[in-house]
XYZ file of N, CA and C in Angstrom:
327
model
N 77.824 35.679 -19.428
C 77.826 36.980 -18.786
C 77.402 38.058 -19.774
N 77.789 37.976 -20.930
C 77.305 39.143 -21.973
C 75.847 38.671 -22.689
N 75.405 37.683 -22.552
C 73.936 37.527 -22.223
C 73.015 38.199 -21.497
N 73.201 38.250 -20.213
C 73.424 39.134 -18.918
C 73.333 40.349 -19.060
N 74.341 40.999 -19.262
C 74.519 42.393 -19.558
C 73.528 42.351 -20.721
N 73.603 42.110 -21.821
C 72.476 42.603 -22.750
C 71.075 42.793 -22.502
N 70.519 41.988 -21.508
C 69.119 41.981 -21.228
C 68.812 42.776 -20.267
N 69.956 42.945 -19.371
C 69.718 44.394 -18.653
C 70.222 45.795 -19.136
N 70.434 46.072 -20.384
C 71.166 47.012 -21.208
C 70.005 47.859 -21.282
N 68.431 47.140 -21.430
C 67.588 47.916 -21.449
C 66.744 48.269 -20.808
N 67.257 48.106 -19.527
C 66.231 48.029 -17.745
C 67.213 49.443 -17.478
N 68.471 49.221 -17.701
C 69.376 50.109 -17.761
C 69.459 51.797 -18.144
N 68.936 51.140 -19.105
C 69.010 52.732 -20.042
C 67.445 53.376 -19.516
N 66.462 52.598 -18.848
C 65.082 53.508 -18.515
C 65.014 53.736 -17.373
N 66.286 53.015 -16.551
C 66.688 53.680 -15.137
C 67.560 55.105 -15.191
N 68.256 55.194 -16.503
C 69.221 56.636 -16.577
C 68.188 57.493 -16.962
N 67.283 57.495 -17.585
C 66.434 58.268 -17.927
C 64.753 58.979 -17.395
N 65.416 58.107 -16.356
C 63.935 57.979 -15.517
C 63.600 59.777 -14.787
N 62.214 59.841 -14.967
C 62.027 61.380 -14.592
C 62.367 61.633 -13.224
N 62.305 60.848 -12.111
C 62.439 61.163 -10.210
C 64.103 62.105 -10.934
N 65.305 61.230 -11.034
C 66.762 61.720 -10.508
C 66.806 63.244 -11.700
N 65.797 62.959 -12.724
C 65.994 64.198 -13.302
C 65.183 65.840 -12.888
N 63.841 65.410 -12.302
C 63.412 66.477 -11.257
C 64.515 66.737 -10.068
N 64.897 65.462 -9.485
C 65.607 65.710 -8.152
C 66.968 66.294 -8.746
N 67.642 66.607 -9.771
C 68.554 67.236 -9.995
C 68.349 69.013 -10.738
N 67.066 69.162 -11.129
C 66.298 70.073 -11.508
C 66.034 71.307 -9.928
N 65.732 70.014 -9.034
C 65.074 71.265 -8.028
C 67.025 71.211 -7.320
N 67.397 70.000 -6.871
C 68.860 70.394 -6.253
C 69.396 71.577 -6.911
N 69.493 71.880 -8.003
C 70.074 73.034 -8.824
C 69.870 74.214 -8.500
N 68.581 74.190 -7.966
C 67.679 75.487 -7.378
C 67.981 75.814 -6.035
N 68.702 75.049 -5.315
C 68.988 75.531 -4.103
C 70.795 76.321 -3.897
N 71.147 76.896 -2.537
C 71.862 77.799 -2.830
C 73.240 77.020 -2.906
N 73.301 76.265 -2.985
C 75.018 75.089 -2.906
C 74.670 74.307 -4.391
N 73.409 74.585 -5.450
C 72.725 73.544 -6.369
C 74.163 73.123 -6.854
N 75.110 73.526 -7.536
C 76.390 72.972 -8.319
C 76.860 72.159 -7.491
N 77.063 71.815 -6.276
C 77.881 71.328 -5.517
C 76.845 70.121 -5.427
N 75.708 70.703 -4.585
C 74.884 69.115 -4.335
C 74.401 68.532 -5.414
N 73.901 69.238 -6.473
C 74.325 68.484 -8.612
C 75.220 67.265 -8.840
N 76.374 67.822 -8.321
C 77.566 66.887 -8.547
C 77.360 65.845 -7.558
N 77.135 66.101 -6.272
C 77.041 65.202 -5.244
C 76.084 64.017 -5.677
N 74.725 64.599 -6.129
C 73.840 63.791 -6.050
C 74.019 62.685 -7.181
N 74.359 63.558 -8.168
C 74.721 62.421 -9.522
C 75.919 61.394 -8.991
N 76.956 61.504 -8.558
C 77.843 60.783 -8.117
C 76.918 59.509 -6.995
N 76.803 60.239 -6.455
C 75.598 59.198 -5.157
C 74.964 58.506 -5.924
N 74.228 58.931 -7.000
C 73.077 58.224 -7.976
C 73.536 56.831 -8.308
N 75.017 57.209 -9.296
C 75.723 56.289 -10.307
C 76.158 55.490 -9.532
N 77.105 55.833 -8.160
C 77.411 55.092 -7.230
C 76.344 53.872 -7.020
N 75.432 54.353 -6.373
C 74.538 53.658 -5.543
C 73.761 52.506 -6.954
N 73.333 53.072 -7.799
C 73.261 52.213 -8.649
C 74.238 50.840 -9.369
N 75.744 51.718 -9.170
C 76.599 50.304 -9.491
C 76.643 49.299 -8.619
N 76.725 50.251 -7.574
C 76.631 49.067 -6.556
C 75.442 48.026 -6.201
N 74.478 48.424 -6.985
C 72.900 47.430 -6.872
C 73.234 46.336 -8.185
N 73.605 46.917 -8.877
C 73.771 46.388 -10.319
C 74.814 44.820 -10.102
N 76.055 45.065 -9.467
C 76.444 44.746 -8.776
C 76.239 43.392 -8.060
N 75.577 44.114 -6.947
C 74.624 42.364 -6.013
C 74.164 41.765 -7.294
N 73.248 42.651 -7.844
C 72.691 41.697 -8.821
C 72.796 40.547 -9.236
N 73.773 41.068 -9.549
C 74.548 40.307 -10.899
C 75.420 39.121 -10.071
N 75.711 39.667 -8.840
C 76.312 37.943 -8.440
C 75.658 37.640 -7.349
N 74.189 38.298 -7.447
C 73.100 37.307 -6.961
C 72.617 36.247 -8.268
N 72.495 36.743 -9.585
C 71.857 36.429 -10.659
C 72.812 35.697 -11.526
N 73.996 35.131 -10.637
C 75.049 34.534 -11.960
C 74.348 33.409 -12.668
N 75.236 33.039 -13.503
C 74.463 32.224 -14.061
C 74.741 30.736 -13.222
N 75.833 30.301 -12.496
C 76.344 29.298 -11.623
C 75.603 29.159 -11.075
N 74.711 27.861 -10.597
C 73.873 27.878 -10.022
C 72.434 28.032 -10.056
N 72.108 29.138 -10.955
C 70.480 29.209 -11.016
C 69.836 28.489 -11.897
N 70.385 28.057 -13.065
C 70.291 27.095 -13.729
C 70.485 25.949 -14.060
N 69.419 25.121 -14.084
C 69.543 23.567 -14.624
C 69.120 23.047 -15.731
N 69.883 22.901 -16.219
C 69.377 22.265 -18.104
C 68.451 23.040 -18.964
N 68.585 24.810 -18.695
C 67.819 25.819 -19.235
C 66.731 25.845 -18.583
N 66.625 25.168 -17.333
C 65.430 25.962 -16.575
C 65.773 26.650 -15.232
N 65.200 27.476 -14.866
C 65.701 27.973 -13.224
C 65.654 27.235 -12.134
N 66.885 27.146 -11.378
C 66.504 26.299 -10.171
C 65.264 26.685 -9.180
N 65.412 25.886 -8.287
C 63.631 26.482 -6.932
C 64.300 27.728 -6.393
N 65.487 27.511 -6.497
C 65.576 28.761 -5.192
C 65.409 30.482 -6.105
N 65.260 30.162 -7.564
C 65.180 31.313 -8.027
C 63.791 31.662 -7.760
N 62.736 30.672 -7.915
C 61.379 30.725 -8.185
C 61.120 31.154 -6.750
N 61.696 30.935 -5.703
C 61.688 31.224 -3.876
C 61.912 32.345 -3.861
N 63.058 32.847 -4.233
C 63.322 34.493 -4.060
C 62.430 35.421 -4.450
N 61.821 34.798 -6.016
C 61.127 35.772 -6.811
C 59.773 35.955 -5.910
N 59.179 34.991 -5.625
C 57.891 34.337 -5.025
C 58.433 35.458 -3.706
N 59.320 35.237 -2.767
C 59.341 35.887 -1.678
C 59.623 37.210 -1.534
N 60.625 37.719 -2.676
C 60.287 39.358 -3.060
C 59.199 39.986 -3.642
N 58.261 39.280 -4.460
C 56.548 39.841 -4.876
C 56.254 39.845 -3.923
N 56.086 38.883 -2.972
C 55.622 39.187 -1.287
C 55.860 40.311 -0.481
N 56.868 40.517 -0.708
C 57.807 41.315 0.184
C 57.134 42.941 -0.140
N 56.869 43.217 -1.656
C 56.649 44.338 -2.158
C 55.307 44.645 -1.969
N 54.580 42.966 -2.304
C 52.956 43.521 -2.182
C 53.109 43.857 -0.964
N 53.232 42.978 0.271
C 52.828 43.711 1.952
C 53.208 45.498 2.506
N 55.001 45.353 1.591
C 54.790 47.059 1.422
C 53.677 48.217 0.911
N 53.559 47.436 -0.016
C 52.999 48.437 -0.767
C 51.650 48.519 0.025
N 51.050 47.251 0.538
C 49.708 47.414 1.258
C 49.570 48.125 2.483
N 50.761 48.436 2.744
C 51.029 49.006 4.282
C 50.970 50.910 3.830
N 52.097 51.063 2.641
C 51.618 52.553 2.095
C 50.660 52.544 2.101
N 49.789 51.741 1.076
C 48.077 52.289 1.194
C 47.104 52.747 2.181
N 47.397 51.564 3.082
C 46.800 51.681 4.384
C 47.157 53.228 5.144
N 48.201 53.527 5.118
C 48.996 55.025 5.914
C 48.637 55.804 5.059
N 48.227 56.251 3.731
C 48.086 57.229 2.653
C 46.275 57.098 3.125
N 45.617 56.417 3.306
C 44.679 56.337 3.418
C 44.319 57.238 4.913
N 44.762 56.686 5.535
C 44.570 57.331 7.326
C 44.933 58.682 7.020
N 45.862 59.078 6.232
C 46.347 60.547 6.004
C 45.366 61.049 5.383
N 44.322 60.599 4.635
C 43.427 61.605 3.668
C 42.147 61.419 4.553
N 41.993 60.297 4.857
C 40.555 60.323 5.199
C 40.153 61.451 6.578
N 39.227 61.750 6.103
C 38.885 63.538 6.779
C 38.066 63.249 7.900
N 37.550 63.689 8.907
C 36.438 63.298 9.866
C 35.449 64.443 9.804
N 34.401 63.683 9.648
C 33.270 64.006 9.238
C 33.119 65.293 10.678
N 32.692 66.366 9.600
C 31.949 67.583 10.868
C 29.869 67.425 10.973
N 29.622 67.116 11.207
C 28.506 66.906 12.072
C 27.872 68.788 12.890
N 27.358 69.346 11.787
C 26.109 70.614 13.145
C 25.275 69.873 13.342
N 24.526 70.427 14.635
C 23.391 69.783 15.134
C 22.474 71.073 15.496
């Protein structure tokens, strides 16, 4: 388990530091409740993050995913089926970001 924790110690620390929750606490500040929804949002943040951290981790125990220092199939299945999962998202943003920009041509005659 402290294997574990160490290797995510540093996925960790570039998720606390990451620029989105520090703009999004920059502009929350700016609005007229900013102290209140500040506090809110950071609490929500840390929350919501322990709780991912969390699944993780007893999605990712070590019981189970391993056999004789290699990963079982079903790790290589998940991984394989969440790259999936992200590329088709992500191809679907493109596709909608695309329809949003593309302009229609004006035509005088």
């Amino acid at each position: 388990m402290g294997k574990v924790l160490g290797d995510v110690l540093g996925l960790a620390a570039g998720v606390a530091i990451s620029p989105l929750p520090i703009i999004a606490i920059i502009l929350i500040l700016a609005t007229p409740r900013g102290r209140l929804n500040g506090v809110l949002f950071t609490v929500g943040w840390i929350l919501g993050l322990s709780a991912l951290g969390a699944v993780m981790l007893a999605i990712a125990s070590p019981r189970g995913a391993s056999a004789h220092n290699h990963p079982t199939t079903w790790v290589g299945a998940l991984k394989f089926a969440l790259g999936l999962f992200l590329l088709l998202f992500g191809a679907r943003q493109w596709q909608g970001a695309q329809r949003i920009h593309r302009k229609p041509s004006c035509r005088s005659g």
